[in-house]
Amino acid sequence: MSRINPGSAKNAIAVAKVVAPAVIPVVTPYLIKATGVLRERWDRHRARRMGIDVGELAQYSGHGGVLHARISGVATALAELPERDGQDAVEAAELTEETETRLRQLAAAVRAAERMPAGRRRAAHKAVSTELDGIEARLLRRLGV
């Protein structure tokens, strides 16, 4: 096993100077394509984890992106609630109005937490997540799930 010494390092650099100009143009397109494929897979993974489409990923960026996606999903489900529930639409409308107000407050809290120090931001996000858990549970009970 040979050791690296100044002479062998000098020889390796000389070989690299000769080989690199021929190899780089050949390898670069493959590297660019591989990078694009990896980025696409990563974006699909993130979108799937958030429960959204890949096209919506840019809307839910930042530290609170996951929470904003959850808030948006609950708001969408709430918008459909009165349409599904014909027997006691008044109660459903009250629930919708009350919950939409709370969702707006939670979204504002998540936006405010974006610029907080990491510890405070995590605490705020945890509080919002806990509140969202309760709202989602109430909504699912209302839908009979």
XYZ file of C-alpha atoms in Angstrom:
145
model
C 0.000 0.000 0.000
C 1.596 3.273 -1.064
C 1.455 6.389 0.983
C 0.591 9.817 -0.269
C 3.639 12.006 -0.538
C 4.272 15.324 -2.271
C 5.461 13.613 -5.429
C 2.436 11.314 -5.792
C 0.081 14.193 -4.998
C 1.772 16.267 -7.693
C 1.361 13.417 -10.189
C -2.331 12.965 -9.265
C -2.989 16.677 -9.802
C -1.256 16.548 -13.181
C -3.384 13.570 -14.249
C -6.551 15.299 -13.013
C -5.665 18.402 -15.058
C -5.447 16.262 -18.185
C -8.485 14.020 -17.532
C -10.914 16.567 -16.033
C -11.477 18.656 -19.191
C -12.480 15.489 -21.046
C -14.643 14.003 -18.272
C -16.504 17.069 -16.963
C -18.468 17.815 -20.170
C -19.540 14.164 -20.351
C -20.542 13.802 -16.693
C -22.200 17.208 -16.135
C -25.505 16.495 -17.950
C -25.939 13.284 -15.945
C -25.233 15.098 -12.691
C -27.754 17.805 -13.563
C -30.395 15.230 -14.454
C -29.745 13.238 -11.259
C -30.009 16.410 -9.197
C -33.364 17.224 -10.813
C -34.701 13.729 -10.147
C -33.589 13.860 -6.513
C -35.184 17.286 -6.047
C -38.460 16.050 -7.542
C -38.489 13.021 -5.238
C -37.739 15.193 -2.213
C -40.565 17.597 -3.128
C -43.015 14.693 -3.577
C -41.945 13.284 -0.208
C -42.447 16.641 1.544
C -45.829 17.193 -0.127
C -46.999 13.695 0.792
C -45.899 14.254 4.406
C -47.875 17.517 4.504
C -50.913 15.996 2.814
C -50.918 18.418 -0.102
C -50.209 18.369 -3.849
C -46.679 19.047 -5.063
C -47.934 22.191 -6.816
C -49.061 23.655 -3.496
C -45.708 23.098 -1.795
C -44.484 26.658 -2.339
C -47.546 28.058 -0.528
C -46.613 26.204 2.661
C -42.955 27.029 3.108
C -41.097 28.090 6.210
C -40.993 26.641 9.699
C -44.784 26.679 10.034
C -45.536 25.272 6.592
C -46.906 21.989 7.933
C -49.219 23.830 10.324
C -50.436 26.166 7.580
C -51.220 23.112 5.431
C -53.178 21.530 8.294
C -55.094 24.770 8.908
C -55.924 25.002 5.210
C -57.126 21.392 5.151
C -59.407 21.924 8.151
C -60.775 25.123 6.593
C -61.562 23.242 3.377
C -63.349 20.495 5.301
C -65.317 23.124 7.219
C -66.405 24.784 4.003
C -67.918 21.461 2.907
C -69.591 20.763 6.260
C -72.832 22.750 5.805
C -73.327 21.251 2.346
C -73.166 17.707 3.717
C -75.284 18.272 6.795
C -78.918 19.007 5.940
C -80.714 18.059 9.193
C -79.216 20.584 11.587
C -77.629 23.189 9.343
C -77.881 25.907 12.009
C -75.660 23.979 14.403
C -73.227 23.233 11.585
C -73.131 26.913 10.606
C -72.360 27.920 14.200
C -69.592 25.337 14.416
C -68.200 26.525 11.096
C -68.214 30.196 12.096
C -66.646 29.518 15.490
C -63.982 27.230 14.075
C -63.108 29.515 11.156
C -62.482 32.344 13.613
C -60.202 30.079 15.648
C -58.385 28.907 12.503
C -57.679 32.534 11.518
C -56.222 33.122 14.990
C -54.091 29.997 14.748
C -52.805 30.982 11.301
C -51.848 34.403 12.678
C -50.027 32.706 15.568
C -48.067 30.502 13.168
C -47.111 33.525 11.044
C -46.020 35.422 14.173
C -43.947 32.463 15.341
C -41.886 32.458 12.112
C -39.587 35.170 13.441
C -39.366 33.965 17.026
C -36.262 32.304 18.463
C -36.235 28.551 17.857
C -37.338 27.512 21.357
C -40.279 29.896 21.483
C -41.249 29.034 17.914
C -41.311 25.312 18.721
C -43.438 25.979 21.815
C -45.864 28.101 19.800
C -46.059 25.490 17.049
C -46.696 22.758 19.593
C -49.536 24.791 21.126
C -51.062 25.424 17.693
C -50.703 21.747 16.787
C -52.461 20.698 19.995
C -55.296 23.136 19.284
C -55.565 21.824 15.718
C -55.754 18.262 17.035
C -58.799 19.254 19.082
C -60.441 21.057 16.173
C -59.836 18.104 13.844
C -61.255 15.678 16.410
C -64.397 17.817 16.788
C -64.782 18.049 13.037
C -64.384 14.301 12.597
C -66.971 13.653 15.340
C -69.317 16.049 13.570
C -68.791 14.178 10.310
C -69.429 10.881 12.086
C -65.962 9.443 11.522
